Amino acid sequence: MTRPRRGRKHLIALVGLPARGKTFTARKLAGYLAWLGYPTRVFNVGERRRETLGPGQHHEFFDPANRDATAQRQRLADAVLDDALRWLRGDARVAIYDATNSTRERRDGIRARAAAEDRDLLFVEIVNHDPVVIEANLRETKLSSPDYAGVDEASALTDFRARIAHYESAYKTLRDDEGAWLRIVDRGRQVEIHEVWGWIPGRIVSFLTNLQVTRRPVWLTRHGESLWNAVGRIGGDPELSPRGREFAENLACFVRRHFGRDSDLDVWTSTLRRTIETAAPLGIEPGQWKALDEIHAGVCDGMTYREIAATLPAEFEARRRDKFSYRYPRGESYQDVVQRVDRVIIELERYRTPVLVIAHRAVLRALRAYFQQLPPAETPFLPMPLHTLLQLTPSAYGCEEVRVEFEPRVEESPDRG
Ligand code: F6P
């Protein structure tokens, strides 16, 4: 094992047959780690192959008995690994190497390269035995891949199955003498962890063992207008204004229509009155999370932005310069909020049933930034108006957003004083 030092850099290498969800996993993991504040990127060998050789390689190209093609594939894999290791020499913390890496030789080579550069290597193997899941994955991702553009569905499926069979003929699962690894079998039904230590690897284990591939939406809304929103004061624990209560009723009507009375919808709120009051007309006992409480404005709690600008101009200016990292004296920053809602993200990823989150502006911006994979600098400025419901549906290639606006519409003071 490498010396436990702060700031170590991690090379995560995926392992597994084609159509097991490696690319989806790599992208979700990269988004999660980058959101937590660790610069992370995915390095994908399939994309490099298509860029270099053009799309549409026939299955024979993947036959291990085909020596020329095997050498070509090795060169491509090496070039992408070079890029990943080069990226780690800069300010980056994590590189995710997305390839099949399904033979011992391939993995021994990766281990030697990672050791030579003193990087912490973690293999993440994705195993799936369920033919229904494999078939669904194949249809959802591979048939739309540029490799099969213009090819009819039946021929594409036959070719891709032959490609998988070539990989199966040479595939060797990870063994105990291969260092740190995580194996996820049948979408988390079984998880094996081998020699995994440390904070970032620990976050990776927690995230990947909870990650679901089921496509389902998450619903986010702020509480109804509070008595303090109405006068531009931040923070505190005020009650809803009459307009806020009207929104809560309208939201409940919408939810009943949309989900039906006996749905398995879960409702989560913060521990603050304005979110709990917003949930009340829904008639569903909400789960209350302290982690969903609004950003703590410390000494500025209860002030208007104008008052902060007038009485604490240096603080106001510091926040204007770097709103993401700025921490209110005796309060929190957006960065702190991201760390605290991490646990909410893990729970949301674990759920297979719909969840409606009723929370606050800054906290919801942090959740939205995770699902939409937006950079930290944009997070504190994401539009999150009152009396508006966001439906976010993450998929392998992005996150679909639908907005539902409710009456009464309300204007809010911006944070510019
Ligand atoms: O004004 C409502 C509010 O939720 C405050 O309690 C909180 O301090 C603020 O929004 C967060 O938004 P911003 O980071 O833009 O000030």
Coordinates of C-alpha atoms and ligand atoms in Angstrom, one line a residue:
M1 CA 0.0 0.0 0.0
T2 CA 1.1 3.6 -0.7
R3 CA 2.1 5.9 2.1
P4 CA -1.1 7.6 3.6
R5 CA -0.4 11.3 2.7
R6 CA -2.9 14.2 2.2
G7 CA -3.7 15.2 -1.3
R8 CA -3.0 11.9 -2.9
K9 CA -4.1 11.4 -6.5
H10 CA -6.3 8.6 -7.6
L11 CA -6.5 6.5 -10.8
I12 CA -9.8 4.7 -11.0
A13 CA -9.8 1.9 -13.6
L14 CA -13.1 0.3 -14.6
V15 CA -13.2 -3.4 -15.3
G16 CA -16.0 -5.3 -17.0
L17 CA -17.5 -6.7 -20.2
P18 CA -19.2 -4.4 -22.7
A19 CA -22.8 -3.3 -21.9
R20 CA -22.4 -3.6 -18.1
G21 CA -22.9 0.1 -17.4
K22 CA -19.3 1.1 -17.1
T23 CA -19.6 4.4 -18.9
F24 CA -22.8 5.4 -17.0
T25 CA -20.9 4.6 -13.7
A26 CA -17.8 6.5 -14.8
R27 CA -19.8 9.6 -15.7
K28 CA -21.9 9.6 -12.6
L29 CA -18.9 9.0 -10.4
A30 CA -16.9 11.8 -12.1
G31 CA -19.9 14.2 -11.6
Y32 CA -20.1 13.2 -8.0
L33 CA -16.4 13.7 -7.2
A34 CA -16.1 16.9 -9.1
W35 CA -19.2 18.2 -7.2
L36 CA -17.6 17.3 -3.9
G37 CA -14.7 19.5 -5.0
Y38 CA -12.1 17.0 -6.4
P39 CA -11.3 17.8 -10.0
T40 CA -12.1 14.6 -11.9
R41 CA -12.3 13.6 -15.5
V42 CA -13.3 10.4 -17.4
F43 CA -10.9 9.0 -20.0
N44 CA -12.7 6.7 -22.4
V45 CA -11.0 4.3 -24.7
G46 CA -14.0 3.6 -27.0
E47 CA -14.2 7.3 -27.8
R48 CA -10.5 7.4 -28.7
R49 CA -10.9 4.4 -30.9
R50 CA -13.8 6.0 -32.8
E51 CA -11.8 9.3 -33.1
T52 CA -8.7 7.5 -34.3
L53 CA -10.0 4.6 -36.5
G54 CA -13.5 5.9 -37.2
P55 CA -16.7 4.3 -35.9
G56 CA -18.1 1.0 -37.0
Q57 CA -15.4 -1.5 -36.2
H58 CA -16.7 -5.0 -37.0
H59 CA -16.8 -7.5 -34.1
E60 CA -13.7 -9.3 -35.4
F61 CA -11.6 -6.2 -34.4
F62 CA -12.3 -7.2 -30.8
D63 CA -11.3 -10.9 -31.2
P64 CA -8.3 -11.6 -29.0
A65 CA -7.0 -14.0 -31.7
N66 CA -6.8 -11.1 -34.1
R67 CA -3.2 -10.0 -33.4
D68 CA -3.0 -6.8 -35.4
A69 CA -6.2 -5.5 -34.0
T70 CA -5.2 -6.6 -30.4
A71 CA -1.9 -4.6 -30.8
Q72 CA -3.9 -1.6 -32.1
R73 CA -6.3 -1.8 -29.2
Q74 CA -3.4 -2.0 -26.8
R75 CA -1.9 1.2 -28.3
L76 CA -5.2 3.1 -28.0
A77 CA -5.6 2.0 -24.4
D78 CA -2.0 3.1 -23.6
A79 CA -2.5 6.5 -25.3
V80 CA -5.7 7.1 -23.2
L81 CA -3.9 5.9 -20.0
D82 CA -1.1 8.4 -20.9
D83 CA -3.7 11.2 -21.0
A84 CA -5.2 10.2 -17.7
L85 CA -1.8 10.1 -16.0
R86 CA -0.8 13.4 -17.6
W87 CA -4.0 15.0 -16.3
L88 CA -3.2 13.8 -12.8
R89 CA 0.2 15.6 -12.9
G90 CA -1.7 19.0 -12.9
D91 CA -4.2 20.1 -10.3
A92 CA -6.5 17.2 -10.8
R93 CA -7.3 14.7 -8.1
V94 CA -9.0 11.8 -9.8
A95 CA -8.8 10.3 -13.3
I96 CA -11.4 7.6 -14.3
Y97 CA -10.1 5.2 -16.9
D98 CA -13.1 3.9 -18.7
A99 CA -12.2 0.7 -20.7
T100 CA -12.9 -3.0 -20.3
N101 CA -9.5 -3.7 -18.7
S102 CA -10.7 -7.3 -18.6
T103 CA -7.4 -9.2 -18.8
R104 CA -4.7 -9.6 -16.1
E105 CA -2.1 -8.4 -18.5
R106 CA -4.0 -5.1 -19.2
R107 CA -4.4 -4.6 -15.5
D108 CA -0.8 -5.5 -14.6
G109 CA 0.3 -2.8 -17.1
I110 CA -2.0 -0.2 -15.5
R111 CA -0.7 -1.1 -12.0
A112 CA 2.9 -0.7 -13.1
R113 CA 2.2 2.7 -14.7
A114 CA 0.2 3.9 -11.6
A115 CA 3.0 2.8 -9.3
A116 CA 5.7 4.5 -11.4
E117 CA 3.8 7.8 -11.0
D118 CA 3.0 7.2 -7.3
R119 CA -0.8 7.2 -7.9
D120 CA -3.4 5.3 -5.8
L121 CA -5.0 2.8 -8.1
L122 CA -8.5 1.5 -7.5
F123 CA -10.1 -1.0 -9.9
V124 CA -13.9 -0.9 -10.0
E125 CA -15.3 -4.1 -11.6
I126 CA -18.9 -4.2 -12.7
V127 CA -20.4 -7.6 -13.1
N128 CA -23.9 -8.3 -14.3
H129 CA -25.4 -11.7 -14.7
D130 CA -29.0 -10.6 -15.4
P131 CA -29.7 -11.0 -19.1
V132 CA -32.7 -8.6 -18.9
V133 CA -30.5 -5.8 -17.5
I134 CA -27.7 -6.5 -20.1
E135 CA -30.2 -6.5 -22.9
A136 CA -31.8 -3.2 -21.7
N137 CA -28.4 -1.6 -21.4
L138 CA -27.4 -2.8 -24.8
R139 CA -30.5 -1.4 -26.5
E140 CA -30.4 1.9 -24.5
T141 CA -26.8 2.8 -25.1
K142 CA -25.1 0.6 -27.8
L143 CA -27.7 0.8 -30.5
S144 CA -27.5 4.6 -30.5
S145 CA -23.7 4.5 -30.4
P146 CA -21.9 6.0 -33.4
D147 CA -20.5 2.5 -33.9
Y148 CA -23.8 1.4 -35.3
A149 CA -25.0 4.5 -37.1
G150 CA -26.9 3.5 -40.2
V151 CA -26.9 -0.2 -39.3
D152 CA -30.2 -1.9 -38.9
E153 CA -31.1 -3.0 -35.3
A154 CA -30.9 -6.8 -35.9
S155 CA -27.4 -6.6 -37.5
A156 CA -26.2 -4.2 -34.8
L157 CA -27.4 -6.5 -32.0
T158 CA -25.8 -9.6 -33.6
D159 CA -22.5 -7.8 -34.1
F160 CA -22.5 -6.4 -30.6
R161 CA -23.2 -9.8 -29.0
A162 CA -20.3 -11.3 -31.0
R163 CA -18.1 -8.5 -29.6
I164 CA -19.2 -9.3 -26.1
A165 CA -18.4 -13.0 -26.7
H166 CA -14.8 -12.1 -27.8
Y167 CA -14.3 -10.2 -24.6
E168 CA -15.8 -13.0 -22.6
S169 CA -13.3 -15.5 -24.0
A170 CA -10.4 -13.5 -22.5
Y171 CA -12.1 -12.0 -19.4
K172 CA -10.5 -12.6 -16.0
T173 CA -12.3 -11.3 -12.9
L174 CA -10.2 -9.4 -10.3
R175 CA -8.2 -11.4 -7.8
D176 CA -6.9 -10.8 -4.3
D177 CA -3.3 -10.1 -5.6
E178 CA -4.5 -7.2 -7.7
G179 CA -4.4 -4.5 -5.0
A180 CA -7.3 -2.2 -4.2
W181 CA -10.6 -3.0 -5.8
L182 CA -14.3 -2.8 -5.6
R183 CA -16.6 -5.3 -7.3
I184 CA -20.3 -4.6 -7.8
V185 CA -22.4 -7.5 -8.7
D186 CA -25.9 -7.3 -10.2
R187 CA -26.4 -3.6 -9.5
G188 CA -25.3 -3.8 -5.9
R189 CA -27.0 -7.0 -4.9
Q190 CA -23.5 -8.0 -3.8
V191 CA -20.5 -5.8 -3.2
E192 CA -17.0 -6.9 -2.5
I193 CA -14.3 -4.5 -1.3
H194 CA -10.6 -5.4 -1.2
E195 CA -7.9 -3.3 0.4
V196 CA -9.8 0.0 0.0
W197 CA -8.7 2.7 2.5
G198 CA -9.0 6.5 2.8
W199 CA -11.5 9.3 2.4
I200 CA -11.9 9.6 -1.4
P201 CA -12.0 5.8 -2.0
G202 CA -14.5 5.6 0.9
R203 CA -16.7 8.2 -0.8
I204 CA -16.4 6.2 -4.0
V205 CA -17.5 3.0 -2.3
S206 CA -20.4 4.7 -0.6
F207 CA -21.5 6.3 -3.9
L208 CA -21.2 3.3 -6.2
T209 CA -22.9 0.8 -3.8
N210 CA -25.9 3.1 -3.7
L211 CA -26.1 4.2 -7.3
Q212 CA -29.2 3.0 -9.1
V213 CA -29.4 2.8 -12.9
T214 CA -33.2 3.0 -12.8
R215 CA -34.4 6.1 -14.7
R216 CA -36.6 8.1 -12.3
P217 CA -37.2 11.7 -11.6
V218 CA -36.4 13.7 -8.5
W219 CA -38.6 16.6 -7.6
L220 CA -37.2 19.8 -6.0
T221 CA -39.0 22.8 -4.7
R222 CA -38.4 25.6 -2.3
H223 CA -40.8 26.2 0.6
G224 CA -43.6 28.7 0.0
E225 CA -42.9 32.4 0.5
S226 CA -42.0 33.0 4.1
L227 CA -42.7 36.2 6.2
W228 CA -39.0 37.0 5.9
N229 CA -38.8 36.4 2.1
A230 CA -41.6 39.0 1.8
V231 CA -39.4 41.6 3.5
G232 CA -36.1 40.4 2.1
R233 CA -34.5 39.0 5.3
I234 CA -32.3 36.0 5.0
G235 CA -32.1 32.9 7.1
G236 CA -34.0 32.5 10.4
D237 CA -37.0 30.2 11.0
P238 CA -40.0 32.3 9.9
E239 CA -43.4 31.0 9.1
L240 CA -45.1 31.0 5.7
S241 CA -46.7 34.2 4.5
P242 CA -50.3 34.0 3.3
R243 CA -49.0 33.7 -0.3
G244 CA -46.7 30.9 0.8
R245 CA -49.6 29.0 2.3
E246 CA -51.5 29.4 -1.0
F247 CA -48.6 27.9 -2.8
A248 CA -48.5 25.0 -0.4
E249 CA -52.2 24.2 -1.2
N250 CA -51.6 24.5 -4.9
L251 CA -48.6 22.2 -4.7
A252 CA -50.6 19.6 -2.8
C253 CA -53.3 19.7 -5.5
F254 CA -50.7 19.2 -8.1
V255 CA -49.0 16.3 -6.3
R256 CA -52.3 14.5 -5.7
R257 CA -53.2 14.8 -9.4
H258 CA -49.8 13.8 -10.6
F259 CA -49.0 10.9 -8.2
G260 CA -52.4 9.8 -7.1
R261 CA -53.4 9.3 -3.5
D262 CA -51.8 5.9 -2.9
S263 CA -48.4 6.7 -4.5
D264 CA -45.1 5.6 -3.0
L265 CA -43.9 9.2 -3.1
D266 CA -41.6 10.2 -0.3
V267 CA -41.4 13.8 0.9
W268 CA -38.3 15.3 2.5
T269 CA -38.1 18.7 4.2
S270 CA -35.5 20.5 6.3
T271 CA -36.1 21.0 10.0
L272 CA -37.2 24.6 9.5
R273 CA -40.8 25.7 9.8
R274 CA -41.2 27.1 6.3
T275 CA -40.5 23.7 4.6
I276 CA -42.6 21.7 7.1
E277 CA -45.6 24.1 6.7
T278 CA -45.2 23.8 2.9
A279 CA -45.4 20.0 3.2
A280 CA -48.4 19.9 5.6
P281 CA -51.3 20.0 3.0
L282 CA -49.8 17.1 1.2
G283 CA -51.0 14.7 3.9
I284 CA -47.8 12.7 3.7
E285 CA -45.6 12.5 6.8
P286 CA -42.3 14.1 5.7
G287 CA -38.8 12.9 6.5
Q288 CA -37.0 15.9 8.2
W289 CA -33.3 16.4 7.4
K290 CA -31.1 18.8 9.3
A291 CA -28.8 18.5 6.3
L292 CA -31.5 20.2 4.2
D293 CA -31.6 23.4 6.4
E294 CA -30.7 26.6 4.5
I295 CA -27.1 27.9 4.3
H296 CA -26.3 29.3 7.7
A297 CA -25.7 33.1 7.3
G298 CA -23.9 33.4 10.7
V299 CA -23.7 37.0 11.8
C300 CA -25.8 38.1 8.8
D301 CA -28.7 35.9 9.8
G302 CA -31.9 37.9 9.8
M303 CA -30.5 40.8 7.8
T304 CA -31.5 42.0 4.3
Y305 CA -28.8 42.1 1.6
R306 CA -29.0 45.9 1.7
E307 CA -28.2 45.9 5.5
I308 CA -25.3 43.6 5.0
A309 CA -23.9 45.9 2.3
A310 CA -24.3 48.9 4.5
T311 CA -23.0 47.5 7.8
L312 CA -20.5 44.8 6.7
P313 CA -19.2 46.1 3.4
A314 CA -16.0 44.0 3.5
E315 CA -18.1 40.8 4.0
F316 CA -20.5 41.8 1.2
E317 CA -17.6 42.4 -1.2
A318 CA -15.8 39.2 -0.3
R319 CA -19.0 37.2 -1.0
R320 CA -19.5 39.1 -4.3
R321 CA -15.9 38.2 -5.3
D322 CA -16.2 34.4 -4.6
K323 CA -19.7 33.4 -3.7
F324 CA -19.0 29.7 -3.7
S325 CA -16.1 29.7 -1.3
Y326 CA -17.2 32.7 0.9
R327 CA -18.1 31.6 4.4
Y328 CA -20.3 33.9 6.5
P329 CA -18.6 34.7 9.8
R330 CA -19.8 32.0 12.2
G331 CA -21.9 30.6 9.4
E332 CA -21.4 28.5 6.2
S333 CA -20.3 28.7 2.6
Y334 CA -21.8 27.0 -0.4
Q335 CA -18.8 24.7 -0.3
D336 CA -19.8 23.7 3.3
V337 CA -23.4 23.2 2.1
V338 CA -22.2 20.8 -0.6
Q339 CA -20.4 18.7 2.0
R340 CA -23.4 18.5 4.2
V341 CA -25.9 17.6 1.5
D342 CA -23.6 14.8 0.3
R343 CA -25.6 12.4 2.5
V344 CA -28.9 13.5 0.9
I345 CA -27.4 12.8 -2.6
I346 CA -26.4 9.3 -1.5
E347 CA -29.9 8.6 -0.2
L348 CA -31.5 10.1 -3.4
E349 CA -29.3 7.8 -5.5
R350 CA -30.3 4.8 -3.5
Y351 CA -34.1 5.4 -3.9
R352 CA -36.0 3.7 -6.7
T353 CA -39.3 5.4 -5.9
P354 CA -40.0 9.1 -6.4
V355 CA -38.9 11.7 -3.8
L356 CA -40.1 15.3 -3.5
V357 CA -37.5 17.5 -1.7
I358 CA -38.9 20.7 -0.1
A359 CA -36.0 22.8 1.0
H360 CA -34.2 26.2 0.5
R361 CA -32.5 28.3 -2.2
A362 CA -28.8 27.6 -1.5
V363 CA -29.4 23.9 -0.5
L364 CA -31.4 23.2 -3.7
R365 CA -28.8 24.9 -5.8
A366 CA -26.3 22.5 -4.4
L367 CA -28.5 19.5 -5.2
R368 CA -29.2 20.8 -8.7
A369 CA -25.5 21.3 -9.4
Y370 CA -24.9 17.6 -8.6
F371 CA -27.7 16.3 -10.8
Q372 CA -26.9 18.6 -13.7
Q373 CA -23.1 18.3 -13.2
L374 CA -22.6 22.0 -13.1
P375 CA -19.3 23.6 -11.9
P376 CA -19.0 25.0 -8.4
A377 CA -18.6 28.6 -9.6
E378 CA -22.1 28.4 -11.2
T379 CA -23.8 26.8 -8.3
P380 CA -24.5 29.9 -6.2
F381 CA -26.2 31.6 -9.1
L382 CA -28.5 28.9 -10.4
P383 CA -32.1 30.2 -10.7
M384 CA -34.2 28.7 -8.0
P385 CA -37.4 30.8 -7.9
L386 CA -40.1 30.5 -5.3
H387 CA -43.3 28.6 -6.1
T388 CA -41.6 26.6 -8.8
L389 CA -41.2 22.8 -8.9
L390 CA -38.3 21.3 -10.8
Q391 CA -38.5 17.8 -12.1
L392 CA -35.0 16.4 -12.8
T393 CA -34.5 13.1 -14.6
P394 CA -30.9 12.0 -14.7
S395 CA -29.9 9.5 -17.5
A396 CA -26.6 8.1 -18.8
Y397 CA -26.0 11.2 -20.9
G398 CA -27.3 14.1 -19.0
C399 CA -30.3 15.3 -16.9
E400 CA -33.6 16.4 -18.3
E401 CA -35.3 19.3 -16.5
V402 CA -39.0 20.2 -16.4
R403 CA -40.3 23.2 -14.6
V404 CA -43.8 23.7 -13.2
E405 CA -44.7 27.2 -12.0
F406 CA -47.4 27.8 -9.4
E407 CA -49.6 30.7 -8.4
P408 CA -49.2 33.1 -6.7
R409 CA -46.1 34.3 -8.5
V410 CA -43.7 36.3 -6.2
E411 CA -40.7 38.6 -6.8
E412 CA -37.7 38.3 -4.6
S413 CA -34.9 40.7 -3.8
P414 CA -31.7 39.7 -5.5
D415 CA -28.5 39.3 -3.3
R416 CA -27.0 42.6 -4.6
G417 CA -28.0 44.8 -1.7
Ligands
F6P1 O1 -33.6 34.7 0.8 C1 -33.8 33.3 1.0 C2 -32.6 32.5 1.2 O2 -33.0 31.2 1.3 C3 -31.8 32.9 2.5 O3 -32.2 32.3 3.7 C4 -30.4 32.5 2.1 O4 -29.4 33.1 2.9 C5 -30.3 32.8 0.6 O5 -31.6 32.7 0.1 C6 -29.4 32.0 -0.2 O6 -29.2 32.6 -1.5 P1 -27.9 33.5 -1.8 O7 -26.8 32.5 -1.6 O8 -28.1 33.9 -3.3 O9 -27.8 34.6 -0.9

